[in-house]
PDB file of C-alpha atoms in Angstrom:
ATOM      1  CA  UNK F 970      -2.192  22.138 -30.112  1.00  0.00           C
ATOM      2  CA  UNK F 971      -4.452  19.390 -28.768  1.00  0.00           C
ATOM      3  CA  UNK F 972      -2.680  17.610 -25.883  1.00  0.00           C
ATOM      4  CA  UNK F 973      -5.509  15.064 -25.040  1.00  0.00           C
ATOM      5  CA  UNK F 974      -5.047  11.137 -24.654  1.00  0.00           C
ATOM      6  CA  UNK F 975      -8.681  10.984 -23.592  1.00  0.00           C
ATOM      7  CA  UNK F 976     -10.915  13.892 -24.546  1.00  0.00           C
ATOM      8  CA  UNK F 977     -11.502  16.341 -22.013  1.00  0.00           C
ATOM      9  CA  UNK F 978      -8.073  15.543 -19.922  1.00  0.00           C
ATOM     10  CA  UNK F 979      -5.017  17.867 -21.545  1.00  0.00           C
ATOM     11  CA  UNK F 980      -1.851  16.372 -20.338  1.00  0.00           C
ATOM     12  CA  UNK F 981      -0.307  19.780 -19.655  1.00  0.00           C
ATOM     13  CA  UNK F 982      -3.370  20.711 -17.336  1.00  0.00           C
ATOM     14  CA  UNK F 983      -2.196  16.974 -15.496  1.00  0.00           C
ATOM     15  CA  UNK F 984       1.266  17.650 -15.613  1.00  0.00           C
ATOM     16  CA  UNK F 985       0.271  20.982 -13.981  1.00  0.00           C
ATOM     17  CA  UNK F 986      -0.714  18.809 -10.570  1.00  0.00           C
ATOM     18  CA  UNK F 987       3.067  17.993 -10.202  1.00  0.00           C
ATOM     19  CA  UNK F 988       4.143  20.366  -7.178  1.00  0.00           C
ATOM     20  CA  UNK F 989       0.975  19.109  -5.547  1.00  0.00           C
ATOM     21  CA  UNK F 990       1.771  15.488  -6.318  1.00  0.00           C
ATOM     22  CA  UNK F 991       5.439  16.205  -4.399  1.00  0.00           C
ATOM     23  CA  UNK F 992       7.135  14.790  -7.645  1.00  0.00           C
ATOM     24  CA  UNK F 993      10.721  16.800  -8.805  1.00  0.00           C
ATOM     25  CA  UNK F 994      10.652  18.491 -12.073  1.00  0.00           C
ATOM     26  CA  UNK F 995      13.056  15.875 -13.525  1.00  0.00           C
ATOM     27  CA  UNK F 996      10.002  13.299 -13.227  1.00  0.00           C
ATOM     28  CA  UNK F 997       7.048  15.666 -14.676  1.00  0.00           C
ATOM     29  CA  UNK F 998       9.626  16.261 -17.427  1.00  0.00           C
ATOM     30  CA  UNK F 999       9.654  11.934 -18.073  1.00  0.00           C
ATOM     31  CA  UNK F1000       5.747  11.947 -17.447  1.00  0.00           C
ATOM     32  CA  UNK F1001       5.770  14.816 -20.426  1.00  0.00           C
ATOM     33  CA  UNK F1002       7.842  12.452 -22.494  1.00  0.00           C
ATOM     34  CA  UNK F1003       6.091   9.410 -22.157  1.00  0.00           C
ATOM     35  CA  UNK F1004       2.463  10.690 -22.495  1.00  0.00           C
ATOM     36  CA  UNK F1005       3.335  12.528 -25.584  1.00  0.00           C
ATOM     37  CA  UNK F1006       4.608   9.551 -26.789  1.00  0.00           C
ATOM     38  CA  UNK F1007       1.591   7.770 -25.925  1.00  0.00           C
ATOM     39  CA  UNK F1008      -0.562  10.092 -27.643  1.00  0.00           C
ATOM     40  CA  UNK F1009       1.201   9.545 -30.619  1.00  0.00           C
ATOM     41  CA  UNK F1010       0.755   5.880 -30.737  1.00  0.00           C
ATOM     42  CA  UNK F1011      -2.741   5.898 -29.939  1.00  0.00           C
ATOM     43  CA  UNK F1012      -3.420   8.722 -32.586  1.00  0.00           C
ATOM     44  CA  UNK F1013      -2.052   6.246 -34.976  1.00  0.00           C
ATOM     45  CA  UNK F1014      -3.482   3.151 -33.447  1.00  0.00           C
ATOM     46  CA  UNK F1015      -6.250   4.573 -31.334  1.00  0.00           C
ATOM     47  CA  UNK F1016      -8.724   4.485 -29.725  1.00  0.00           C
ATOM     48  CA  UNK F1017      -7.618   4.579 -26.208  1.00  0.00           C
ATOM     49  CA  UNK F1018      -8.486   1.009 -24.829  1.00  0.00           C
ATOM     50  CA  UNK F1019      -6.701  -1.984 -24.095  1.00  0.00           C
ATOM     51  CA  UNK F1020      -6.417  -3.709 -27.395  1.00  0.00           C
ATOM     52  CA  UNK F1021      -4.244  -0.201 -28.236  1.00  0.00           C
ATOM     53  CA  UNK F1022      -2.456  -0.186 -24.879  1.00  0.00           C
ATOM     54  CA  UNK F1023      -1.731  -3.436 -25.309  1.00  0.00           C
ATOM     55  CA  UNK F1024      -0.111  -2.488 -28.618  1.00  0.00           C
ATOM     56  CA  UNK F1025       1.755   0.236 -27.070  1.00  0.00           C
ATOM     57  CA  UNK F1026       3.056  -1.831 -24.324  1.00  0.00           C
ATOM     58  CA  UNK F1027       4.624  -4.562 -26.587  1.00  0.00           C
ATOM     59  CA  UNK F1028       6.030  -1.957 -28.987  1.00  0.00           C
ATOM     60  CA  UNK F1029       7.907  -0.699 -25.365  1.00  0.00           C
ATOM     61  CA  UNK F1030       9.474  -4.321 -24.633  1.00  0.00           C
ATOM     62  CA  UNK F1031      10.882  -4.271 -28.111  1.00  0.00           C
ATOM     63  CA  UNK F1032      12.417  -1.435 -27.569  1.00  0.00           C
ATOM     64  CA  UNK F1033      13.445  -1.127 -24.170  1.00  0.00           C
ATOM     65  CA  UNK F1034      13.917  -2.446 -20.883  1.00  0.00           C
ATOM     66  CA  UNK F1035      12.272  -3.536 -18.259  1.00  0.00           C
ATOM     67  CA  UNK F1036      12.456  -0.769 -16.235  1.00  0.00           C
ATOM     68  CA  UNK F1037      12.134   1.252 -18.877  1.00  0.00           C
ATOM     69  CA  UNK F1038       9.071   0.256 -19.786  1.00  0.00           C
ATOM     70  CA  UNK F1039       7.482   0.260 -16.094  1.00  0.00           C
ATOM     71  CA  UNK F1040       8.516   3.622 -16.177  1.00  0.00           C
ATOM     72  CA  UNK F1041       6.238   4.607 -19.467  1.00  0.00           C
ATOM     73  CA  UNK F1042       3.934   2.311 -17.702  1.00  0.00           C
ATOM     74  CA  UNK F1043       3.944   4.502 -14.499  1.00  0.00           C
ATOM     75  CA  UNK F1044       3.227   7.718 -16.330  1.00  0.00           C
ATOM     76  CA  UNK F1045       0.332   6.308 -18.194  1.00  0.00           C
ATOM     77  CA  UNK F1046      -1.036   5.113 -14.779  1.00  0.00           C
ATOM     78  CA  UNK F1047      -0.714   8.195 -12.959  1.00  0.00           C
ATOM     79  CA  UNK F1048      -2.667   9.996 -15.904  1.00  0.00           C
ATOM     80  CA  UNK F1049      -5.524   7.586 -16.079  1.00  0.00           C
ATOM     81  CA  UNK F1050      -5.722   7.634 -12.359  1.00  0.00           C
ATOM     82  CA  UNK F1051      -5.863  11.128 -12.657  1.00  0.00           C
ATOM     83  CA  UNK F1052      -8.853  11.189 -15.383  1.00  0.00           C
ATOM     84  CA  UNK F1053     -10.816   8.856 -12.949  1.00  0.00           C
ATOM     85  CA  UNK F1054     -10.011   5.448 -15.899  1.00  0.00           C
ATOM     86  CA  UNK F1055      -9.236   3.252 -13.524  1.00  0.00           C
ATOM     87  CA  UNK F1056      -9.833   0.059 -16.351  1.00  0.00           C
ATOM     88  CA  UNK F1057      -7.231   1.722 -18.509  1.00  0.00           C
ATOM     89  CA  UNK F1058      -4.345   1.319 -15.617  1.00  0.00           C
ATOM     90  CA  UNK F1059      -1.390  -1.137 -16.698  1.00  0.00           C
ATOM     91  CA  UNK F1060      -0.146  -3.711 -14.568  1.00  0.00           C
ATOM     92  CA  UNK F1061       3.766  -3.560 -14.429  1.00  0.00           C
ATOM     93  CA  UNK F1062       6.234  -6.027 -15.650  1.00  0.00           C
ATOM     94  CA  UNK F1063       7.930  -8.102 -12.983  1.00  0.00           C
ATOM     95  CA  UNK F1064      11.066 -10.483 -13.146  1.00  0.00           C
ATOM     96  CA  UNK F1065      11.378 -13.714 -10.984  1.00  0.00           C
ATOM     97  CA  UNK F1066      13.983 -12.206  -8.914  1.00  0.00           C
ATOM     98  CA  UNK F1067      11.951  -9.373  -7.774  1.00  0.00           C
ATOM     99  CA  UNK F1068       9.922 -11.797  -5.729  1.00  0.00           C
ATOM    100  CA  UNK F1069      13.200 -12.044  -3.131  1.00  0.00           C
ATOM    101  CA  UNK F1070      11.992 -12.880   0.336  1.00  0.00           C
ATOM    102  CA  UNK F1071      12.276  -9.768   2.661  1.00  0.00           C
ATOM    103  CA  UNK F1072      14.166  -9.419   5.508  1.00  0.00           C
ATOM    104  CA  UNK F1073      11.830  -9.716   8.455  1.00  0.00           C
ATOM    105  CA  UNK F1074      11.202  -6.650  11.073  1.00  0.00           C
ATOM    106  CA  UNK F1075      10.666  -8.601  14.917  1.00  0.00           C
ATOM    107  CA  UNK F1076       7.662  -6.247  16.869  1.00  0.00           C
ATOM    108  CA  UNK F1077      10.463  -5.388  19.083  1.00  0.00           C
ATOM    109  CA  UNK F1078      12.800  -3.868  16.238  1.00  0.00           C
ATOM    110  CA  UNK F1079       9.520  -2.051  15.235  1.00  0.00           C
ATOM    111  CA  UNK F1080       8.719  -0.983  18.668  1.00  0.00           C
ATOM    112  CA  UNK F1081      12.589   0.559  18.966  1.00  0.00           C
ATOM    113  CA  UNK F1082      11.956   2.430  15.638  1.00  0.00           C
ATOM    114  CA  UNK F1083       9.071   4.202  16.676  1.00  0.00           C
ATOM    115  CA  UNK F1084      10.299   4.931  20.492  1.00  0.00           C
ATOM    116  CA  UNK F1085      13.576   5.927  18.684  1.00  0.00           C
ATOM    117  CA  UNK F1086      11.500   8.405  16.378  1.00  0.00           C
ATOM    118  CA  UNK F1087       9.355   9.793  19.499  1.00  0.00           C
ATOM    119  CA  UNK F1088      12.400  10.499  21.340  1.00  0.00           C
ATOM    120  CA  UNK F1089      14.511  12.431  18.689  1.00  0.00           C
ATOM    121  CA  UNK F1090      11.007  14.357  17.747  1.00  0.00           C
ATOM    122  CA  UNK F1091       9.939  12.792  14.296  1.00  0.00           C
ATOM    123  CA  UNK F1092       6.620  12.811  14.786  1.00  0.00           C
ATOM    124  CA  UNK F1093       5.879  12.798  10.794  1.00  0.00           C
ATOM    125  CA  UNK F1094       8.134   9.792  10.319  1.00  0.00           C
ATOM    126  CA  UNK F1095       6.942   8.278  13.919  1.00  0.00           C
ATOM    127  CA  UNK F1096       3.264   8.143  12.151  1.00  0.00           C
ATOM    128  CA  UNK F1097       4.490   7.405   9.006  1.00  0.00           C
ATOM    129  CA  UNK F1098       5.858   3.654  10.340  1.00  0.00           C
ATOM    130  CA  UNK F1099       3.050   3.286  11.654  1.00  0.00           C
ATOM    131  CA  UNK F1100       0.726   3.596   9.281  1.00  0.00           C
ATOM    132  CA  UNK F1101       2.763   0.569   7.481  1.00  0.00           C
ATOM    133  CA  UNK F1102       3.021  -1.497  10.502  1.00  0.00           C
ATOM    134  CA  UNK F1103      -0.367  -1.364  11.497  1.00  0.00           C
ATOM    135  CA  UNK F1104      -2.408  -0.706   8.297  1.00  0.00           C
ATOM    136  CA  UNK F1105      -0.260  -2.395   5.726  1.00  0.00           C
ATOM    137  CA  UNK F1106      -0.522   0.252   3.143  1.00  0.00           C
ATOM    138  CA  UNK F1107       1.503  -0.103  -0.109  1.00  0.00           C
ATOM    139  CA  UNK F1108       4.326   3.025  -0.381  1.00  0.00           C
ATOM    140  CA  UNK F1109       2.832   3.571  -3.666  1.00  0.00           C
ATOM    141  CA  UNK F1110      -0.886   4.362  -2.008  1.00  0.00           C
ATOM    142  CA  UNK F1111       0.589   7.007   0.395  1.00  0.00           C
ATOM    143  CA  UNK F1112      -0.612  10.005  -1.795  1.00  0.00           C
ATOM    144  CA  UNK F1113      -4.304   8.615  -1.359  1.00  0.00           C
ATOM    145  CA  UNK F1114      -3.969   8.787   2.726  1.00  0.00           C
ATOM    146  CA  UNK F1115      -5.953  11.983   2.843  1.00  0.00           C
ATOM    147  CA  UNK F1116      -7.550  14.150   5.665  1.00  0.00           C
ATOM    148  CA  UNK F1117     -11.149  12.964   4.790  1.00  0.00           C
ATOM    149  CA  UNK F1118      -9.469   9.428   4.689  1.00  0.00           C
ATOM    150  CA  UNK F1119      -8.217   9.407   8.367  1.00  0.00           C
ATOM    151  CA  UNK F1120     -11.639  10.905   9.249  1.00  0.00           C
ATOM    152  CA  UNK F1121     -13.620   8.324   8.485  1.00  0.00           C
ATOM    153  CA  UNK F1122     -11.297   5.955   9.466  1.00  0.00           C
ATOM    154  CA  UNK F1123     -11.860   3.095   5.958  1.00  0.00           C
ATOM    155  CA  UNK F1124     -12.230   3.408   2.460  1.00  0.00           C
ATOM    156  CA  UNK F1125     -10.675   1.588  -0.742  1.00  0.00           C
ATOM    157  CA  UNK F1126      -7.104   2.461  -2.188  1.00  0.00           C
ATOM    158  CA  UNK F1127      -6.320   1.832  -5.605  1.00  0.00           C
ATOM    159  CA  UNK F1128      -3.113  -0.453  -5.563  1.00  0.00           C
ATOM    160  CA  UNK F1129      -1.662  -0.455  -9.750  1.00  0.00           C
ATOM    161  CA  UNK F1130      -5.309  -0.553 -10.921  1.00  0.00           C
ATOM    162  CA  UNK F1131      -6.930  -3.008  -8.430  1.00  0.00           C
ATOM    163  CA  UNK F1132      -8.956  -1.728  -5.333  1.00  0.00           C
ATOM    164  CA  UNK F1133      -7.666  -2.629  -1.841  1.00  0.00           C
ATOM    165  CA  UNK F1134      -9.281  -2.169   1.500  1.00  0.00           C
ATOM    166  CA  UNK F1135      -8.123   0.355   4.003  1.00  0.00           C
ATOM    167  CA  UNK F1136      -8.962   0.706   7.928  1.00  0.00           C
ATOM    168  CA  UNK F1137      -6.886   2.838   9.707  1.00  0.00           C
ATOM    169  CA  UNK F1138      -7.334   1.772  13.696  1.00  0.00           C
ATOM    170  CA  UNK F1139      -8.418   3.761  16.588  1.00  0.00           C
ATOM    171  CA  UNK F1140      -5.386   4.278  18.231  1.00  0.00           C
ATOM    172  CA  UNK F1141      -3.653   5.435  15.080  1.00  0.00           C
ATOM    173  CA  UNK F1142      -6.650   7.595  13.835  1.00  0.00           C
ATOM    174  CA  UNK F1143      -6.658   9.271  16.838  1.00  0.00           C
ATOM    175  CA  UNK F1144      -2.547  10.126  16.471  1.00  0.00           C
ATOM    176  CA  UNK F1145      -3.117  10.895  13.442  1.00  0.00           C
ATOM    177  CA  UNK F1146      -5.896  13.314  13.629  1.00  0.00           C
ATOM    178  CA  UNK F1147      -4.329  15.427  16.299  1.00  0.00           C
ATOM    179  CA  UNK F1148      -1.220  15.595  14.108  1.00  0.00           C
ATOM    180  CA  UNK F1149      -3.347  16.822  11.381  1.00  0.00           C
ATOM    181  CA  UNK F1150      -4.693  19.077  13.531  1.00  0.00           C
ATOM    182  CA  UNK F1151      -1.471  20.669  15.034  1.00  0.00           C
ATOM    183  CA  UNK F1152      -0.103  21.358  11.530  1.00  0.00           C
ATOM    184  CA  UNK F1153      -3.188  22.795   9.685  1.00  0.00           C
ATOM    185  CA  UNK F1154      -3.538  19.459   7.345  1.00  0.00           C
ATOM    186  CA  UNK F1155      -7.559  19.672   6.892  1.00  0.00           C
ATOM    187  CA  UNK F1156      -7.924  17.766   3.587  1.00  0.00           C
ATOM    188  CA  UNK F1157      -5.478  15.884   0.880  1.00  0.00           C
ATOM    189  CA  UNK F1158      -2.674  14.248   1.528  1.00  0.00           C
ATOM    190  CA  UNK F1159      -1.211  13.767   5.285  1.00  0.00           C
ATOM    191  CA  UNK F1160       2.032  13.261   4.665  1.00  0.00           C
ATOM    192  CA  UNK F1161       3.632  16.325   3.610  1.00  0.00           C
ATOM    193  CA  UNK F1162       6.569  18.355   3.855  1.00  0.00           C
ATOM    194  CA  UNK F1163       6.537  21.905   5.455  1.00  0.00           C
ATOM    195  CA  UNK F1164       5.971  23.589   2.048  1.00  0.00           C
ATOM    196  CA  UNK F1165       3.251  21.618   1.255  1.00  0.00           C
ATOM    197  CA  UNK F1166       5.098  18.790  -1.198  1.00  0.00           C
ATOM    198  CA  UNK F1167       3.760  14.944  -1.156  1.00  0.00           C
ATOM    199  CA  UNK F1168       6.785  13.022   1.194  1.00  0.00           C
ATOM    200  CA  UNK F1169       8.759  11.565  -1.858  1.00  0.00           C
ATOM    201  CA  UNK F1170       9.927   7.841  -1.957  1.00  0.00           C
ATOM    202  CA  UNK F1171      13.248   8.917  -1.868  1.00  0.00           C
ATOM    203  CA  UNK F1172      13.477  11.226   1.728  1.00  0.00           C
ATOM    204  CA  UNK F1173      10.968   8.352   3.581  1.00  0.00           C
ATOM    205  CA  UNK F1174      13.610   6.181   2.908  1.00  0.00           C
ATOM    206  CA  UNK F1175      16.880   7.748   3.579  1.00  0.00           C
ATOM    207  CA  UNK F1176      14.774   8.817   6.797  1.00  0.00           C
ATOM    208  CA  UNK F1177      14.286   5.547   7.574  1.00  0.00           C
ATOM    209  CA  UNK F1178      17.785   4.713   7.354  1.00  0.00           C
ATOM    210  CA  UNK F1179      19.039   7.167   9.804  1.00  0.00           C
ATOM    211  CA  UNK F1180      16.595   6.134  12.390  1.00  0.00           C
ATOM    212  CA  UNK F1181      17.289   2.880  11.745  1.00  0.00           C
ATOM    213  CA  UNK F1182      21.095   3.631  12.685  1.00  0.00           C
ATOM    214  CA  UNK F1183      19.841   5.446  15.364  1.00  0.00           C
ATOM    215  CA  UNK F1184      17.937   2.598  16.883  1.00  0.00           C
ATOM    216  CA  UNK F1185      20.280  -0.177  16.439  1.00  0.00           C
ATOM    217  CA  UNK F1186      18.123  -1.673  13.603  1.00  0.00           C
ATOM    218  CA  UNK F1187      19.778  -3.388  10.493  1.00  0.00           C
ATOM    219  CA  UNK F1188      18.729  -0.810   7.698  1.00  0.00           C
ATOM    220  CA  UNK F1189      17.430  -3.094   5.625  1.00  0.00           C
ATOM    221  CA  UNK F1190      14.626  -3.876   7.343  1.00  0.00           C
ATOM    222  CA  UNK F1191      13.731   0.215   7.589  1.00  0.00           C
ATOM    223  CA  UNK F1192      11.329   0.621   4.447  1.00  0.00           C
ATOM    224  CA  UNK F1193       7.818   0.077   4.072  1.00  0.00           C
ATOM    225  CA  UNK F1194       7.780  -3.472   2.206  1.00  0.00           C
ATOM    226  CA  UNK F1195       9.801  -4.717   5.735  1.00  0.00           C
ATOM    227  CA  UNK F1196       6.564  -2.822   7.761  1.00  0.00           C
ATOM    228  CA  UNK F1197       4.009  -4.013   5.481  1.00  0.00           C
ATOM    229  CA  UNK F1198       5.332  -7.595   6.454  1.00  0.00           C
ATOM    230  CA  UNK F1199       5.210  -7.169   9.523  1.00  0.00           C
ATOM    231  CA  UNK F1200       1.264  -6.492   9.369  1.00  0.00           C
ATOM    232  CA  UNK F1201       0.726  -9.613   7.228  1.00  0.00           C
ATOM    233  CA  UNK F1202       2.715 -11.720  10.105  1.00  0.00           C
ATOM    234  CA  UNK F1203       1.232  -9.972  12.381  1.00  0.00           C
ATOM    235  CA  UNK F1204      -2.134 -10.704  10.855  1.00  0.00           C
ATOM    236  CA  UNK F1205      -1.463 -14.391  10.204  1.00  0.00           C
ATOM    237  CA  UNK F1206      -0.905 -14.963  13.550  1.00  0.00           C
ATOM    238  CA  UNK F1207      -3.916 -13.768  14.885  1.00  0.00           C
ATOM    239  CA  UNK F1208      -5.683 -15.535  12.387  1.00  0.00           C
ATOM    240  CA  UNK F1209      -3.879 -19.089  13.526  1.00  0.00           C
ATOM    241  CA  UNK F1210      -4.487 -18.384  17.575  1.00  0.00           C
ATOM    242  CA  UNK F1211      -7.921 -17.683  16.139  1.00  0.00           C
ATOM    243  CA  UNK F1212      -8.373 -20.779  14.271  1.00  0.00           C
ATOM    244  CA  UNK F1213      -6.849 -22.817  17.358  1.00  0.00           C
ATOM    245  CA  UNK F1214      -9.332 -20.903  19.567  1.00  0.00           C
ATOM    246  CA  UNK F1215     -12.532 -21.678  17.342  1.00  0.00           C
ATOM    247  CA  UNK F1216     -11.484 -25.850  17.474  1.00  0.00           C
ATOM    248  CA  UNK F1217     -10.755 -25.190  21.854  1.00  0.00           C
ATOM    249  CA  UNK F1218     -14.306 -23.777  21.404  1.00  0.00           C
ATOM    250  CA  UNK F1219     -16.141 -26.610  19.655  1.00  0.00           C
ATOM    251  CA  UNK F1220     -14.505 -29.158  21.498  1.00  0.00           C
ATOM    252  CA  UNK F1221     -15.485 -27.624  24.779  1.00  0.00           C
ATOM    253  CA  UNK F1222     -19.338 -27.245  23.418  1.00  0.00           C
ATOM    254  CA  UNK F1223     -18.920 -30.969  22.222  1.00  0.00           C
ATOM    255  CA  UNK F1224     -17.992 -32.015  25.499  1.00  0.00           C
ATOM    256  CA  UNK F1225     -20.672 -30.219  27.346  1.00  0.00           C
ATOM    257  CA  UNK F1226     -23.343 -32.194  24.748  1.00  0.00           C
ATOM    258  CA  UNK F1227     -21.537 -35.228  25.603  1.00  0.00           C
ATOM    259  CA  UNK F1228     -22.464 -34.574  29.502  1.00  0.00           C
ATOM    260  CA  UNK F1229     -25.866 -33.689  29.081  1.00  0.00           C
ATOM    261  CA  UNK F1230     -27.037 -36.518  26.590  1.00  0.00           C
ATOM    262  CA  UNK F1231     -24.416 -38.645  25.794  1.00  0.00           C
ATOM    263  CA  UNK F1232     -24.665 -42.266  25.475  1.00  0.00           C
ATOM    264  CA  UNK F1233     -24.634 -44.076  28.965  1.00  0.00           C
ATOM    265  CA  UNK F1234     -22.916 -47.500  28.411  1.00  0.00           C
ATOM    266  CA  UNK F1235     -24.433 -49.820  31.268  1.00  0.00           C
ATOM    267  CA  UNK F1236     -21.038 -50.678  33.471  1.00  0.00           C
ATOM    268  CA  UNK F1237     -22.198 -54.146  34.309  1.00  0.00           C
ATOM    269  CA  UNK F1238     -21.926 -55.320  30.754  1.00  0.00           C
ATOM    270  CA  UNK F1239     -18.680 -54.884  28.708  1.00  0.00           C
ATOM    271  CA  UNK F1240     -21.608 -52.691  25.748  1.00  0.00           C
ATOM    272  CA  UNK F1241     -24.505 -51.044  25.662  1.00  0.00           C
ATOM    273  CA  UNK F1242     -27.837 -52.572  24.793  1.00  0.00           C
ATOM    274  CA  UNK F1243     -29.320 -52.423  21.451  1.00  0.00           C
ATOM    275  CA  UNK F1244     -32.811 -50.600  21.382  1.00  0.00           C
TER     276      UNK F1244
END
């Protein structure tokens, strides 16, 4: 039986990538549901594109909920990641409310969290809020932080079907590459469990809790939205000491102009002459 939404890419053989993928068999069960559906909307309104995806989409919100229909939504995106059909990816649907401002981390809470994690010996989880903090990486890219990535230190992430920039610092790579190193990670993704499953959404952040507690952190502020804040603060502030630097800058090159050929007003008369 032909099990193809595009030609050439079987959704068994991609549901087959699940135990490498770290997901439970619960959600390659979903994925299996909502890709067959799929393929039997687009074998009836086909071909796969986005005047048809756009088809299936609507029929979803008629049907179900929101989150219901970001969850057929993820399962198409994970498959046309995995085919390499990056144009065919879905953005999600988002209510007003989910734009809630979130609770802000201080450096210093962020600072206890990782000298917490050092001390108790969670070096996985110790690298993990790091990699948030100081990289700003989406949750949702973590499966694309590979070996080869670290090694070269940049590269572009795909963020729900639009390409972000990655640069993973010195200090970091470096941590990073000798805990790669130490547990025999040489290529895919770095953040694994001991038998070789992706770390899933759900253990990072119960993790996060407890070292939270641990640290005498409010909990809410131990996930990776709170540590992807930080970065953007953290970047916006450098940006603003820049911007005040730059205008110190000018100023002081201005005033250096101003002694080597500014005008001379002639102090026995209350203005300068004309030429």
């Amino acid at each position: 039986m032909n099990d193809e939404i595009l030609q050439g890419y079987p959704i068994s053989a991609f549901l087959d990538t699940a135990s490498s993928r770290g997901w439970k068999p619960e959600t390659r069960h979903r994925y299996g549901v909502c890709l067959t559906e799929l393929q039997a909307y687009l074998a009836k309104h086909g071909p796969p594109g986005a005047p048809a995806l756009l088809g299936w989409r609507r029929q979803l919100e008629q049907r179900y909920s929101r989150s219901c229909v970001n969850a057929y939504l993820t399962a198409a995106n994970h498959y046309f990641r995995w085919c390499g059909r990056q144009d065919l990816i879905q953005q999600p649907s988002r209510a007003p409310q989910q734009e809630e401002a979130t609770p802000a981390i201080t450096r210093a809470e962020y600072l206890r969290l990782l000298r917490t994690a050092r001390t108790q010996g969670h070096h996985r989880l110790y690298l993990l809020i790091k990699l948030f903090a100081l990289t700003g990486v989406p949750l949702l890219c973590l499966d694309q932080i590979t070996a080869e990535l670290v090694k070269q230190g940049y590269g572009s992430l795909d963020y729900r079907g639009s390409p972000i920039e990655f640069r993973c610092p010195a200090t970091l790579q470096h941590e990073l590459l000798e805990y790669m190193a130490f547990n025999g990670i040489y290529h895919g993704p770095v953040f694994i469990t001991r038998t070789g499953q992706l770390w899933n959404r759900t253990n990072i952040f119960r993790a996060m809790r407890e070292l939270c507690q641990a640290a005498g952190v409010p909990e809410e502020k131990g996930n990776p939205r709170c540590l992807r804040g930080l970065y953007k603060t953290t970047q916006k502030t450098i940006e603003q000491q820049l911007a005040i630097l730059k205008e110190k800058m000018y100023d002081q090159m201005l005033e250096l102009e101003q002694d080597a050929i500014g005008w001379q007003t002639d102090p026995t008369t209350s203005r300068g002459r004309s030429a």
